Amino acid sequence: MNNISRRKLFTAGLAATAGLGGLAVAARLARRYGLIPPDNGGVYGPGETLNYAAQRLLTSHSQAREFSRGMISKAPFANAVAPPDDRFKRLQAGGFSGWLLSLSDLKSLPIRSQITEVVCEEGWSYIAEWIGTPLADVLNQVGVLPQARYVAYYSADRNWWDSIDMSDALHPQTLLTWAMNDGDLPVGFGGPLRLRVPRQLGYKSVKYITGLTVTDSLKNLGNGLGSPGPEFGYSWYAGI
Ligand SMILES: Nc1nc2c(c(=O)[nH]1)N[C@H]1C(S)=C(S)[C@@H](COP(=O)(O)O)O[C@H]1N2
Ligand SMILES: [Mo]
């Protein structure tokens, strides 16, 4: 059974054992532990809360599966995205030397690599080696207040952005990657900098990262739902 169907089964099982009254109990528990995702409103809201809270309470220390080098996909599929904006292209022409935190600054931080799978919600996936700096090390370097609860991250592509909670932000497999397999991270795969969040579906691994915001609340960012996704039916929390 793959991870996605296992997750569905897990959530369904939890809801079934919980029963309808149990759902209310689960929601109360989720509130008590502060495990309410930003997309908790609307028709799917209770399901989103149940799934997020259950995963955080039961599997918060789990790791994404790592693979052997022989299992790296021969022809990984770069999903077609809108081309990066003009500001990105200007920075690209200058080798990204105009960044506040330059690529060489980033490369002086601890380097980790992992062979993990990019899993698209549309049903395809590929395995690659990802090399970069744990987001946790970048956050330690800049310093984070104790109130920090989420990290939002922004892309040069259509002002795309997303966010994760501190549990995923500090997770050892969450990497700001600048290399893939045998070389620099190609622009097609999100270079020069991509956030890999291997415990969630591919759409949380945003390409062409331009900035990070550490915050105690997602309410005042963009649509207040943690990412554009929930407006289009994509869960904010997309754990696999
Ligand atoms: N900036 C940006 N990042 C993005 C996307 C996008 O459209 N723009 N698509 C996401 C989706 S839906 C998936 S499945 C993965 C695909 O990764 P790949 O292009 O390496 O195959 O990238 C994610 N990151
Ligand atoms: Mo995707």
Coordinates of C-alpha atoms in Angstrom, one line a residue, residues 28-127:
R28 CA -11.5 19.7 21.1
L29 CA -8.2 17.8 21.4
A30 CA -6.9 19.5 18.3
R31 CA -7.8 22.9 19.8
R32 CA -6.2 22.1 23.1
Y33 CA -2.9 21.2 21.5
G34 CA -3.1 24.2 19.1
L35 CA -3.3 21.8 16.1
I36 CA -5.7 23.8 14.0
P37 CA -4.5 24.2 10.4
P38 CA -5.0 27.5 8.7
D39 CA -7.6 26.0 6.2
N40 CA -9.8 24.7 9.1
G41 CA -12.9 26.6 7.7
G42 CA -15.4 25.5 5.0
V43 CA -16.8 22.1 4.1
Y44 CA -13.5 20.2 4.3
G45 CA -12.3 22.1 7.4
P46 CA -13.1 19.4 10.0
G47 CA -11.4 16.8 7.9
E48 CA -8.3 19.0 7.5
T49 CA -8.2 19.6 11.3
L50 CA -8.6 15.9 12.0
N51 CA -5.9 14.8 9.5
Y52 CA -3.4 17.5 10.6
A53 CA -4.0 17.0 14.4
A54 CA -3.9 13.2 14.1
Q55 CA -0.6 13.2 12.1
R56 CA 1.0 15.7 14.4
L57 CA 0.0 13.8 17.6
L58 CA 0.8 10.3 16.3
T59 CA 3.6 10.6 13.8
S60 CA 5.4 13.9 14.5
H61 CA 8.8 12.3 14.6
S62 CA 8.5 10.1 11.5
Q63 CA 10.9 10.4 8.6
A64 CA 10.2 10.4 4.9
R65 CA 11.5 7.2 3.3
E66 CA 15.0 7.5 2.0
F67 CA 16.2 5.4 -1.0
S68 CA 19.5 3.9 -2.2
R69 CA 21.5 5.6 -5.0
G70 CA 20.4 2.9 -7.4
M71 CA 16.8 3.9 -7.1
I72 CA 17.3 7.5 -8.2
S73 CA 14.9 8.1 -11.1
K74 CA 16.7 8.0 -14.5
A75 CA 14.5 10.7 -16.0
P76 CA 12.9 12.8 -13.2
F77 CA 10.0 14.8 -14.4
A78 CA 10.1 18.5 -14.0
N79 CA 6.6 19.7 -13.7
A80 CA 5.8 22.5 -16.2
V81 CA 5.4 25.8 -14.2
A82 CA 5.0 29.4 -15.3
P83 CA 8.5 30.8 -16.0
P84 CA 10.1 32.7 -13.2
D85 CA 9.5 36.5 -13.2
D86 CA 11.8 39.2 -14.5
R87 CA 13.5 40.0 -11.2
F88 CA 14.4 36.3 -11.0
K89 CA 15.9 36.4 -14.6
R90 CA 18.0 39.5 -13.7
L91 CA 19.3 37.7 -10.6
Q92 CA 20.0 34.6 -12.7
A93 CA 22.0 36.6 -15.2
G94 CA 24.2 37.7 -12.2
G95 CA 24.7 34.2 -10.9
F96 CA 22.4 35.0 -7.9
S97 CA 25.1 37.1 -6.3
G98 CA 22.6 39.8 -5.5
W99 CA 20.9 37.7 -2.8
L100 CA 20.7 38.9 0.8
L101 CA 22.0 35.6 1.9
S102 CA 24.2 34.5 -1.0
L103 CA 24.4 30.9 -2.2
S104 CA 27.9 30.8 -0.9
D105 CA 26.7 31.9 2.5
L106 CA 24.2 29.1 2.4
K107 CA 26.8 26.6 1.3
S108 CA 28.9 27.5 4.3
L109 CA 26.2 26.2 6.6
P110 CA 25.9 22.5 7.4
I111 CA 25.3 20.4 4.3
R112 CA 23.0 17.4 4.2
S113 CA 21.8 15.1 1.4
Q114 CA 18.9 12.8 1.2
I115 CA 17.5 10.6 -1.5
T116 CA 13.7 11.1 -1.3
E117 CA 10.7 11.0 -3.5
V118 CA 8.8 14.0 -4.9
V119 CA 5.2 12.8 -4.9
C120 CA 2.7 14.9 -7.0
E121 CA -1.0 14.8 -5.9
E122 CA -1.7 14.0 -9.6
G123 CA -0.3 10.5 -9.1
W124 CA 3.3 10.6 -10.4
S125 CA 6.5 10.7 -8.5
Y126 CA 10.3 10.5 -8.9
I127 CA 13.2 9.8 -6.6

